[in-house]
Amino acid sequence: MSSGPSPCITWVDERVQVTVECCGVASRIAGAEHLAVVLPEAATVLDLFEVLAERSTEMAELLARCACARGDAIVPRGTQLADGDELALLPPVAGG
Amino acid sequence: MSSGPSPCITWVDERVQVTVECCGVASRIAGAEHLAVVLPEAATVLDLFEVLAERSTEMAELLARCACARGDAIVPRGTQLADGDELALLPPVAGG
Amino acid sequence: MQQQDTPRIQSTPLSLDVLLAHTERADCGALAIFAGTVRDHHEGRAVRSLTYSSYARVAEKLIRDIEAEIAARFAVPVCRAVHRVGALGIGETAILAIARGAHRAETFAAMQALVEAVKHRVPIWKEEFYADGSSAFVNGCTLVAAEDLPPAESRLHCTPTQSIES
Amino acid sequence: MQQQDTPRIQSTPLSLDVLLAHTERADCGALAIFAGTVRDHHEGRAVRSLTYSSYARVAEKLIRDIEAEIAARFAVPVCRAVHRVGALGIGETAILAIARGAHRAETFAAMQALVEAVKHRVPIWKEEFYADGSSAFVNGCTLVAAEDLPPAESRLHCTPTQSIES
């Protein structure tokens, strides 16, 4: 985890800090493979997405089609985040 | 081709002589893998089958479900046979 | 690499690697394969081994005809089937069928149609040898032309569950 | 031979032989395989290579969940899929999926369902590199839960023909 401000970190002066791995095209659009985000207590995935959407219009458009993973599971938008959560942004998939 | 009578040869005193390879279960029911059969001139596959059906009831029953091959093709019952034809009795198949 | 024309009826073990190498195509993104292997049971009876036989003159031509017909029908560049004959033990491969196409939908469909056609239309026979020492030819689909069949029957009227004990 | 639990996401070349050896079953007479290989073209553009990436923590679990779900649904003992990640050249295998069952009908169906599910539900992404030097992520199926999608969209609303240039 990063120890100070950087272009990859959005500082919000509250209590829940999460890391976000940007997968596939999300890393290009976000301009980083990993983001650290601090959110208000009791923040949800939706709150996280709203913060991330401020990065760019392209990011906002992508987020509408991104799932969010925590650990080894995909979690709904309403999921409440906990401090230290390791999240991933999963854009639309195209395996095979 | 055999030079004289044997249990595998059905003699009919006419002009068209054909050989018949008995495939799969047909060889067991016919009691032979190859038969030589002499048929009247202008005989058809159907005529051949009628001669072969006389071997046993089991053979007659099998023949109803057997196709006849000549060379590399399956030919219909009405096909006229020629002297020297190499035929095969093809019982119901079960590949794979 | 050019497709190689190899026998479709083979008395030696079938090799998927060889079949794949003989049919490589850079323009095909999908490859579907079916392998039919000898099961240790059939209709509730323990099977020890199988013997397949074929009438190769017809079978070699018919398999090629079927491949061409299915390749055209499904618009896939490669359809290939090869069938083993002789004595096979449990787990050995009796049939390999492959299709290669640009996309998976038509490639799946072609591979399945190929397997069905080879099983139903090609002169190949299967004798099963059971644990109790007996054996039986597995009864299957008649190759009798539709015009020559009694009205009640049809080519599709297969009875693979019925055996002729011998 | 016991089924071996091996990684479903792999950065080294996929081996069909290894996959087959790890899933052998004497009670299965049918084996259906799908291999998705890198095509030299996509949507009319010449493709030089591909890079696949995945979110392995989710992908490894989801592929196993999908295998179990499909094995149960089609009553086949073996369903297994493995997906390559990293840079792949033309003709290299990106995905292998196999099903083994007693008979071919359910085995075909399981194999196809497995391929569809892995392509549509597992976090794997494909970036294509074109002959003209450009590249694009191929757009596909959203993994967003149905409850979180706008009413007009659905999970099945995939747009594999659309690329996001990057």
PDB file of C-alpha atoms in Angstrom, chain D residues 12 26 34-35 37 42 51 57 59 63 66 76 91 98 104 117 119 122 126 131 144 153 159:
ATOM      1  CA  THR D  12       2.271 -21.394 -20.068  1.00  0.00           C
ATOM      2  CA  ALA D  26     -12.903 -45.779 -17.618  1.00  0.00           C
ATOM      3  CA  PHE D  34     -13.143 -27.510 -27.567  1.00  0.00           C
ATOM      4  CA  ALA D  35     -10.007 -25.568 -28.309  1.00  0.00           C
ATOM      5  CA  THR D  37      -7.107 -20.778 -30.967  1.00  0.00           C
ATOM      6  CA  HIS D  42     -11.016 -10.472 -36.521  1.00  0.00           C
ATOM      7  CA  THR D  51      -2.743 -10.737 -24.977  1.00  0.00           C
ATOM      8  CA  ARG D  57      -8.623 -14.909  -7.776  1.00  0.00           C
ATOM      9  CA  ALA D  59     -11.456 -16.625 -12.381  1.00  0.00           C
ATOM     10  CA  ILE D  63     -14.312 -21.715 -13.508  1.00  0.00           C
ATOM     11  CA  ILE D  66     -19.060 -23.390 -13.498  1.00  0.00           C
ATOM     12  CA  VAL D  76     -21.431 -35.844 -16.745  1.00  0.00           C
ATOM     13  CA  GLY D  91      -2.571 -20.611 -33.822  1.00  0.00           C
ATOM     14  CA  ILE D  98     -13.453 -30.842 -22.090  1.00  0.00           C
ATOM     15  CA  ARG D 104     -22.237 -38.365 -26.417  1.00  0.00           C
ATOM     16  CA  ALA D 117     -20.080 -19.992 -19.538  1.00  0.00           C
ATOM     17  CA  LYS D 119     -16.445 -17.005 -22.222  1.00  0.00           C
ATOM     18  CA  VAL D 122     -15.236 -15.408 -16.137  1.00  0.00           C
ATOM     19  CA  LYS D 126      -8.490 -10.035 -24.661  1.00  0.00           C
ATOM     20  CA  ALA D 131      -0.995  -5.710 -38.428  1.00  0.00           C
ATOM     21  CA  VAL D 144     -22.454  -6.748 -13.470  1.00  0.00           C
ATOM     22  CA  GLU D 153     -29.498  -4.278 -20.394  1.00  0.00           C
ATOM     23  CA  THR D 159     -21.296  -7.055 -27.810  1.00  0.00           C
TER      24      THR D 159
END
